[in-house]
């Protein structure tokens, strides 16, 4: 038996929106929102499709955020059914984007439809911030919309990102923050030479090894109440010509920090440079900040989401900051309270991605409860 959220989820999955393509998903969603009184604005750029849709002008403003794009399917013959032909089987809905995150997008829409029907004169405002560039470069998507809203002085109060956060069952996990990501490309310089005449060369592998060992053993911090300790990991080391009788002239190391709110990116950079300098290395180091950490402590939004999950599913969710980055890191620059909540993430980015059929309508119900908690009742904090 079909349901409103399931039907819309199927319609979205059927659109092959491999990043950064939108394949008409935003038009479909805007067509559902416009009759509810939403002002729908496209803020496209760089080949990326973005939608900012808002109902009302008062505060507080609750924003649902997400992405229509999906990762590539991988080999089609490895799927048990066409990834863009939504298929129900064994209590599951299969299709690329089923869990990440077209079910969440559908649940956003149907929860808002039900909420507005019951509360046409609700307090505050509701908005959706959607992009087709979350799974790709993420340079012309949510970042562009955030820059536009900041330029206008639009104030966001709460944001729910529909990322698949649940671990074993719908509702068991809310992400109330994410670690930052800071990458480095380290080039240690030596002098190339014949391996039989080491006195005429300078081996950068030997020179760098003690410093790399120190970096790997360094305790960066203890984390805090919400975050695990900062992690530094090497992901690649490259040197040499492939010959066994040549001392290389350079050594290249790729590494990454996943860091908590305990440190800033600049503080971590300074500590790395201090270690490298102490070992007297001749080096170049290029940094890339993939995302700053963000954190929403317990307060109005977390309480509203916890209550919505308890009332709908009779379970108490855990708060977590684990996992990779999300577009929440950009939204947190203009919104003081950002959380992520969505379906089970066990199959995301995999072959035969799927979502439990019996989780789809409860997901919509949870989002509707959150709307009620924040826009019809006294502040739950």
GROMACS .gro file of C-alpha atoms in nm:
model
  381
    1UNK     CA    1   0.000   0.000   0.000
    2UNK     CA    2   0.138   0.337  -0.098
    3UNK     CA    3   0.157   0.639   0.132
    4UNK     CA    4   0.218   1.006   0.051
    5UNK     CA    5   0.581   1.001   0.159
    6UNK     CA    6   0.653   0.669  -0.011
    7UNK     CA    7   0.497   0.794  -0.335
    8UNK     CA    8   0.710   1.109  -0.338
    9UNK     CA    9   1.022   0.914  -0.243
   10UNK     CA   10   0.965   0.687  -0.542
   11UNK     CA   11   0.916   0.986  -0.772
   12UNK     CA   12   1.246   1.137  -0.653
   13UNK     CA   13   1.445   0.813  -0.684
   14UNK     CA   14   1.321   0.773  -1.042
   15UNK     CA   15   1.503   1.094  -1.135
   16UNK     CA   16   1.872   1.007  -1.207
   17UNK     CA   17   2.024   1.303  -1.024
   18UNK     CA   18   2.388   1.191  -1.016
   19UNK     CA   19   2.590   1.478  -0.873
   20UNK     CA   20   2.578   1.762  -0.968
   21UNK     CA   21   2.265   1.691  -1.175
   22UNK     CA   22   1.927   1.764  -1.022
   23UNK     CA   23   1.716   1.590  -1.289
   24UNK     CA   24   1.408   1.795  -1.202
   25UNK     CA   25   1.390   1.704  -0.833
   26UNK     CA   26   1.385   2.067  -0.719
   27UNK     CA   27   1.107   2.155  -0.963
   28UNK     CA   28   0.902   1.865  -0.831
   29UNK     CA   29   0.951   1.978  -0.471
   30UNK     CA   30   0.885   2.346  -0.548
   31UNK     CA   31   0.559   2.249  -0.720
   32UNK     CA   32   0.446   2.084  -0.394
   33UNK     CA   33   0.549   2.379  -0.178
   34UNK     CA   34   0.415   2.671  -0.381
   35UNK     CA   35   0.044   2.595  -0.311
   36UNK     CA   36   0.126   2.603   0.062
   37UNK     CA   37   0.236   2.966   0.040
   38UNK     CA   38   0.608   2.911  -0.005
   39UNK     CA   39   0.809   3.161  -0.204
   40UNK     CA   40   1.041   2.941  -0.412
   41UNK     CA   41   1.366   3.091  -0.537
   42UNK     CA   42   1.637   2.925  -0.743
   43UNK     CA   43   1.991   3.031  -0.648
   44UNK     CA   44   2.184   2.835  -0.911
   45UNK     CA   45   2.550   2.873  -0.997
   46UNK     CA   46   2.844   2.686  -1.146
   47UNK     CA   47   2.624   2.421  -1.303
   48UNK     CA   48   2.462   2.347  -0.965
   49UNK     CA   49   2.089   2.371  -0.889
   50UNK     CA   50   1.982   2.522  -0.555
   51UNK     CA   51   1.641   2.599  -0.405
   52UNK     CA   52   1.556   2.839  -0.124
   53UNK     CA   53   1.188   2.812  -0.036
   54UNK     CA   54   1.035   3.004   0.254
   55UNK     CA   55   0.689   3.034   0.407
   56UNK     CA   56   0.638   3.334   0.635
   57UNK     CA   57   0.861   3.621   0.741
   58UNK     CA   58   0.849   3.599   1.122
   59UNK     CA   59   1.095   3.436   1.355
   60UNK     CA   60   1.185   3.179   1.462
   61UNK     CA   61   1.284   3.038   1.124
   62UNK     CA   62   1.310   2.659   1.103
   63UNK     CA   63   1.500   2.534   0.797
   64UNK     CA   64   1.503   2.184   0.651
   65UNK     CA   65   1.823   2.130   0.453
   66UNK     CA   66   1.933   1.856   0.218
   67UNK     CA   67   2.051   1.752  -0.126
   68UNK     CA   68   1.889   1.605  -0.434
   69UNK     CA   69   2.214   1.471  -0.584
   70UNK     CA   70   2.329   1.113  -0.540
   71UNK     CA   71   2.660   0.935  -0.587
   72UNK     CA   72   2.719   0.730  -0.905
   73UNK     CA   73   2.561   0.388  -0.912
   74UNK     CA   74   2.866   0.177  -0.977
   75UNK     CA   75   2.827  -0.122  -1.213
   76UNK     CA   76   2.459  -0.154  -1.307
   77UNK     CA   77   2.481  -0.530  -1.347
   78UNK     CA   78   2.579  -0.557  -0.980
   79UNK     CA   79   2.242  -0.414  -0.872
   80UNK     CA   80   1.952  -0.654  -0.821
   81UNK     CA   81   1.723  -0.396  -0.984
   82UNK     CA   82   1.763  -0.073  -1.179
   83UNK     CA   83   1.893   0.187  -0.929
   84UNK     CA   84   1.664   0.453  -1.079
   85UNK     CA   85   1.357   0.229  -1.093
   86UNK     CA   86   1.243   0.226  -0.729
   87UNK     CA   87   1.169  -0.133  -0.635
   88UNK     CA   88   0.997  -0.274  -0.327
   89UNK     CA   89   1.125  -0.609  -0.209
   90UNK     CA   90   1.137  -0.788   0.128
   91UNK     CA   91   1.003  -0.487   0.316
   92UNK     CA   92   1.263  -0.253   0.165
   93UNK     CA   93   1.261   0.018  -0.101
   94UNK     CA   94   1.564  -0.012  -0.327
   95UNK     CA   95   1.715   0.265  -0.540
   96UNK     CA   96   2.007   0.506  -0.552
   97UNK     CA   97   1.932   0.782  -0.303
   98UNK     CA   98   1.668   0.584  -0.112
   99UNK     CA   99   1.845   0.650   0.218
  100UNK     CA  100   2.080   0.930   0.113
  101UNK     CA  101   1.862   1.129   0.102
  102UNK     CA  102   1.549   1.122  -0.110
  103UNK     CA  103   1.330   0.968   0.159
  104UNK     CA  104   1.426   1.258   0.386
  105UNK     CA  105   1.340   1.510   0.114
  106UNK     CA  106   1.001   1.348   0.065
  107UNK     CA  107   0.945   1.344   0.440
  108UNK     CA  108   1.032   1.714   0.459
  109UNK     CA  109   0.758   1.791   0.207
  110UNK     CA  110   0.484   1.568   0.348
  111UNK     CA  111   0.555   1.673   0.707
  112UNK     CA  112   0.522   2.037   0.607
  113UNK     CA  113   0.202   1.967   0.412
  114UNK     CA  114   0.046   1.799   0.714
  115UNK     CA  115   0.170   2.064   0.957
  116UNK     CA  116   0.046   2.358   0.750
  117UNK     CA  117  -0.293   2.190   0.702
  118UNK     CA  118  -0.328   2.156   1.079
  119UNK     CA  119  -0.163   2.489   1.169
  120UNK     CA  120  -0.213   2.735   0.883
  121UNK     CA  121  -0.135   3.028   1.114
  122UNK     CA  122   0.165   2.875   1.287
  123UNK     CA  123   0.426   3.087   1.459
  124UNK     CA  124   0.752   3.175   1.287
  125UNK     CA  125   0.855   3.061   0.939
  126UNK     CA  126   0.952   2.741   0.758
  127UNK     CA  127   1.214   2.714   0.486
  128UNK     CA  128   1.390   2.453   0.275
  129UNK     CA  129   1.750   2.485   0.160
  130UNK     CA  130   1.821   2.222  -0.106
  131UNK     CA  131   2.116   2.168  -0.339
  132UNK     CA  132   2.238   1.930  -0.608
  133UNK     CA  133   2.605   1.965  -0.504
  134UNK     CA  134   2.652   1.789  -0.169
  135UNK     CA  135   2.798   1.464  -0.295
  136UNK     CA  136   3.037   1.643  -0.532
  137UNK     CA  137   3.267   1.941  -0.492
  138UNK     CA  138   3.021   2.128  -0.266
  139UNK     CA  139   3.149   2.461  -0.397
  140UNK     CA  140   2.839   2.607  -0.565
  141UNK     CA  141   2.569   2.445  -0.355
  142UNK     CA  142   2.483   2.513   0.007
  143UNK     CA  143   2.781   2.748   0.032
  144UNK     CA  144   2.636   2.971  -0.240
  145UNK     CA  145   2.293   2.981  -0.075
  146UNK     CA  146   2.448   3.054   0.266
  147UNK     CA  147   2.652   3.341   0.119
  148UNK     CA  148   2.337   3.480  -0.046
  149UNK     CA  149   2.133   3.461   0.275
  150UNK     CA  150   2.414   3.615   0.478
  151UNK     CA  151   2.436   3.903   0.230
  152UNK     CA  152   2.065   3.967   0.278
  153UNK     CA  153   2.088   3.950   0.654
  154UNK     CA  154   1.840   3.662   0.675
  155UNK     CA  155   1.855   3.510   1.023
  156UNK     CA  156   1.816   3.132   1.065
  157UNK     CA  157   1.723   2.999   1.408
  158UNK     CA  158   1.700   2.621   1.366
  159UNK     CA  159   1.814   2.383   1.092
  160UNK     CA  160   1.740   2.012   1.050
  161UNK     CA  161   1.961   1.843   0.790
  162UNK     CA  162   1.808   1.522   0.654
  163UNK     CA  163   2.130   1.318   0.642
  164UNK     CA  164   2.092   0.945   0.721
  165UNK     CA  165   2.209   0.944   1.083
  166UNK     CA  166   2.040   0.638   1.231
  167UNK     CA  167   2.270   0.345   1.305
  168UNK     CA  168   2.059   0.032   1.362
  169UNK     CA  169   1.701   0.156   1.361
  170UNK     CA  170   1.524   0.479   1.271
  171UNK     CA  171   1.551   0.731   1.551
  172UNK     CA  172   1.843   0.586   1.745
  173UNK     CA  173   2.087   0.868   1.660
  174UNK     CA  174   2.081   1.246   1.617
  175UNK     CA  175   2.397   1.415   1.493
  176UNK     CA  176   2.436   1.739   1.688
  177UNK     CA  177   2.771   1.829   1.536
  178UNK     CA  178   3.052   1.709   1.315
  179UNK     CA  179   3.427   1.708   1.339
  180UNK     CA  180   3.629   1.939   1.120
  181UNK     CA  181   3.846   1.809   0.837
  182UNK     CA  182   4.191   1.955   0.773
  183UNK     CA  183   4.420   1.797   0.512
  184UNK     CA  184   4.788   1.854   0.442
  185UNK     CA  185   5.020   1.777   0.152
  186UNK     CA  186   5.373   1.765   0.291
  187UNK     CA  187   5.675   1.762   0.060
  188UNK     CA  188   6.006   1.691   0.232
  189UNK     CA  189   6.308   1.788   0.024
  190UNK     CA  190   6.630   1.590   0.001
  191UNK     CA  191   6.900   1.534  -0.260
  192UNK     CA  192   6.867   1.254  -0.514
  193UNK     CA  193   7.165   1.028  -0.564
  194UNK     CA  194   7.306   0.680  -0.615
  195UNK     CA  195   7.219   0.453  -0.328
  196UNK     CA  196   7.580   0.328  -0.316
  197UNK     CA  197   7.702   0.682  -0.239
  198UNK     CA  198   7.472   0.803   0.040
  199UNK     CA  199   7.728   1.064   0.144
  200UNK     CA  200   7.659   1.245  -0.184
  201UNK     CA  201   7.281   1.242  -0.136
  202UNK     CA  202   7.026   1.334   0.129
  203UNK     CA  203   6.749   1.080   0.182
  204UNK     CA  204   6.416   1.258   0.259
  205UNK     CA  205   6.258   0.934   0.377
  206UNK     CA  206   6.518   0.895   0.649
  207UNK     CA  207   6.500   1.263   0.737
  208UNK     CA  208   6.121   1.267   0.764
  209UNK     CA  209   6.071   0.937   0.949
  210UNK     CA  210   6.135   1.068   1.305
  211UNK     CA  211   5.905   1.366   1.249
  212UNK     CA  212   5.630   1.147   1.104
  213UNK     CA  213   5.662   0.909   1.398
  214UNK     CA  214   5.624   1.202   1.637
  215UNK     CA  215   5.319   1.332   1.453
  216UNK     CA  216   5.160   0.986   1.460
  217UNK     CA  217   5.222   0.952   1.834
  218UNK     CA  218   5.116   1.306   1.925
  219UNK     CA  219   4.818   1.345   2.158
  220UNK     CA  220   4.639   1.645   2.016
  221UNK     CA  221   4.365   1.672   2.277
  222UNK     CA  222   4.120   1.468   2.487
  223UNK     CA  223   3.809   1.571   2.297
  224UNK     CA  224   3.518   1.695   2.507
  225UNK     CA  225   3.167   1.600   2.615
  226UNK     CA  226   3.048   1.569   2.256
  227UNK     CA  227   3.361   1.494   2.051
  228UNK     CA  228   3.622   1.217   2.057
  229UNK     CA  229   3.990   1.318   2.065
  230UNK     CA  230   4.133   1.479   1.754
  231UNK     CA  231   4.276   1.225   1.509
  232UNK     CA  232   4.578   1.271   1.277
  233UNK     CA  233   4.617   1.006   1.007
  234UNK     CA  234   4.852   0.964   0.712
  235UNK     CA  235   4.668   0.851   0.401
  236UNK     CA  236   4.952   0.823   0.148
  237UNK     CA  237   5.333   0.831   0.127
  238UNK     CA  238   5.512   0.857  -0.205
  239UNK     CA  239   5.884   0.878  -0.293
  240UNK     CA  240   6.139   0.741  -0.533
  241UNK     CA  241   6.162   0.652  -0.899
  242UNK     CA  242   6.074   0.287  -0.862
  243UNK     CA  243   6.438   0.184  -0.889
  244UNK     CA  244   6.610   0.015  -0.597
  245UNK     CA  245   6.940   0.196  -0.647
  246UNK     CA  246   6.821   0.559  -0.639
  247UNK     CA  247   6.786   0.772  -0.327
  248UNK     CA  248   6.479   0.990  -0.389
  249UNK     CA  249   6.498   1.366  -0.400
  250UNK     CA  250   6.162   1.428  -0.237
  251UNK     CA  251   5.907   1.256  -0.015
  252UNK     CA  252   5.537   1.343  -0.036
  253UNK     CA  253   5.299   1.267   0.250
  254UNK     CA  254   4.922   1.319   0.252
  255UNK     CA  255   4.755   1.342   0.592
  256UNK     CA  256   4.428   1.449   0.750
  257UNK     CA  257   4.303   1.580   1.081
  258UNK     CA  258   3.952   1.506   1.203
  259UNK     CA  259   3.929   1.756   1.481
  260UNK     CA  260   3.695   1.867   1.754
  261UNK     CA  261   3.591   2.212   1.865
  262UNK     CA  262   3.876   2.196   2.117
  263UNK     CA  263   4.114   2.343   1.858
  264UNK     CA  264   4.099   2.573   1.561
  265UNK     CA  265   4.252   2.473   1.230
  266UNK     CA  266   4.520   2.740   1.274
  267UNK     CA  267   4.623   2.597   1.611
  268UNK     CA  268   4.667   2.250   1.463
  269UNK     CA  269   4.865   2.388   1.171
  270UNK     CA  270   5.099   2.568   1.409
  271UNK     CA  271   5.165   2.252   1.609
  272UNK     CA  272   5.246   2.051   1.294
  273UNK     CA  273   5.487   2.318   1.171
  274UNK     CA  274   5.653   2.329   1.514
  275UNK     CA  275   5.722   1.954   1.502
  276UNK     CA  276   5.855   1.963   1.148
  277UNK     CA  277   6.075   2.262   1.225
  278UNK     CA  278   6.211   2.099   1.538
  279UNK     CA  279   6.338   1.814   1.323
  280UNK     CA  280   6.513   2.059   1.091
  281UNK     CA  281   6.333   1.951   0.775
  282UNK     CA  282   6.340   2.138   0.447
  283UNK     CA  283   5.978   2.113   0.341
  284UNK     CA  284   5.672   2.263   0.178
  285UNK     CA  285   5.329   2.212   0.330
  286UNK     CA  286   4.999   2.295   0.156
  287UNK     CA  287   4.683   2.295   0.367
  288UNK     CA  288   4.318   2.236   0.271
  289UNK     CA  289   4.040   2.303   0.520
  290UNK     CA  290   3.757   2.072   0.418
  291UNK     CA  291   3.526   2.191   0.691
  292UNK     CA  292   3.525   2.350   1.033
  293UNK     CA  293   3.378   2.156   1.325
  294UNK     CA  294   3.036   2.259   1.448
  295UNK     CA  295   2.840   2.173   1.759
  296UNK     CA  296   2.485   2.228   1.879
  297UNK     CA  297   2.475   2.164   2.255
  298UNK     CA  298   2.153   2.060   2.426
  299UNK     CA  299   1.895   2.334   2.382
  300UNK     CA  300   1.574   2.413   2.197
  301UNK     CA  301   1.642   2.219   1.876
  302UNK     CA  302   1.796   1.909   2.033
  303UNK     CA  303   1.511   1.894   2.286
  304UNK     CA  304   1.250   1.932   2.012
  305UNK     CA  305   1.402   1.650   1.807
  306UNK     CA  306   1.443   1.419   2.106
  307UNK     CA  307   1.079   1.473   2.201
  308UNK     CA  308   0.962   1.419   1.843
  309UNK     CA  309   1.142   1.085   1.823
  310UNK     CA  310   1.020   0.971   2.164
  311UNK     CA  311   0.659   1.065   2.084
  312UNK     CA  312   0.668   0.892   1.744
  313UNK     CA  313   0.878   0.582   1.809
  314UNK     CA  314   0.892   0.551   2.189
  315UNK     CA  315   1.274   0.542   2.187
  316UNK     CA  316   1.535   0.783   2.320
  317UNK     CA  317   1.800   0.882   2.063
  318UNK     CA  318   2.168   0.921   2.132
  319UNK     CA  319   2.357   1.236   2.041
  320UNK     CA  320   2.660   1.179   1.818
  321UNK     CA  321   2.923   1.377   1.629
  322UNK     CA  322   3.078   1.081   1.446
  323UNK     CA  323   3.112   1.035   1.072
  324UNK     CA  324   3.237   1.254   0.793
  325UNK     CA  325   3.145   1.606   0.696
  326UNK     CA  326   2.807   1.732   0.582
  327UNK     CA  327   2.660   2.059   0.456
  328UNK     CA  328   2.569   2.133   0.816
  329UNK     CA  329   2.921   2.274   0.845
  330UNK     CA  330   2.828   2.556   0.607
  331UNK     CA  331   2.486   2.627   0.755
  332UNK     CA  332   2.633   2.649   1.105
  333UNK     CA  333   2.804   2.972   0.996
  334UNK     CA  334   2.465   3.149   0.987
  335UNK     CA  335   2.250   2.930   1.212
  336UNK     CA  336   2.317   2.882   1.586
  337UNK     CA  337   2.141   2.545   1.613
  338UNK     CA  338   2.196   2.274   1.351
  339UNK     CA  339   2.125   1.902   1.385
  340UNK     CA  340   2.113   1.615   1.140
  341UNK     CA  341   1.851   1.343   1.148
  342UNK     CA  342   1.741   1.082   0.898
  343UNK     CA  343   1.709   0.710   0.821
  344UNK     CA  344   1.948   0.421   0.877
  345UNK     CA  345   2.278   0.473   0.697
  346UNK     CA  346   2.391   0.110   0.656
  347UNK     CA  347   2.352   0.102   0.275
  348UNK     CA  348   2.435   0.458   0.173
  349UNK     CA  349   2.676   0.488  -0.123
  350UNK     CA  350   2.660   0.108  -0.164
  351UNK     CA  351   2.522  -0.118  -0.432
  352UNK     CA  352   2.153  -0.194  -0.369
  353UNK     CA  353   2.101   0.110  -0.147
  354UNK     CA  354   1.769   0.081   0.035
  355UNK     CA  355   1.545   0.202   0.316
  356UNK     CA  356   1.295   0.009   0.526
  357UNK     CA  357   0.943   0.074   0.398
  358UNK     CA  358   0.809   0.094   0.752
  359UNK     CA  359   1.053   0.377   0.834
  360UNK     CA  360   0.935   0.619   0.566
  361UNK     CA  361   0.610   0.751   0.716
  362UNK     CA  362   0.751   0.763   1.072
  363UNK     CA  363   1.034   0.980   0.937
  364UNK     CA  364   0.776   1.227   0.810
  365UNK     CA  365   0.591   1.209   1.142
  366UNK     CA  366   0.908   1.294   1.334
  367UNK     CA  367   0.975   1.601   1.119
  368UNK     CA  368   0.613   1.710   1.168
  369UNK     CA  369   0.644   1.670   1.546
  370UNK     CA  370   0.959   1.882   1.539
  371UNK     CA  371   0.767   2.153   1.355
  372UNK     CA  372   0.493   2.138   1.616
  373UNK     CA  373   0.742   2.149   1.903
  374UNK     CA  374   0.924   2.454   1.768
  375UNK     CA  375   0.654   2.654   1.591
  376UNK     CA  376   0.339   2.594   1.796
  377UNK     CA  377   0.452   2.527   2.152
  378UNK     CA  378   0.658   2.725   2.404
  379UNK     CA  379   1.034   2.697   2.363
  380UNK     CA  380   1.118   2.341   2.489
  381UNK     CA  381   1.456   2.445   2.632
   0.00000   0.00000   0.00000
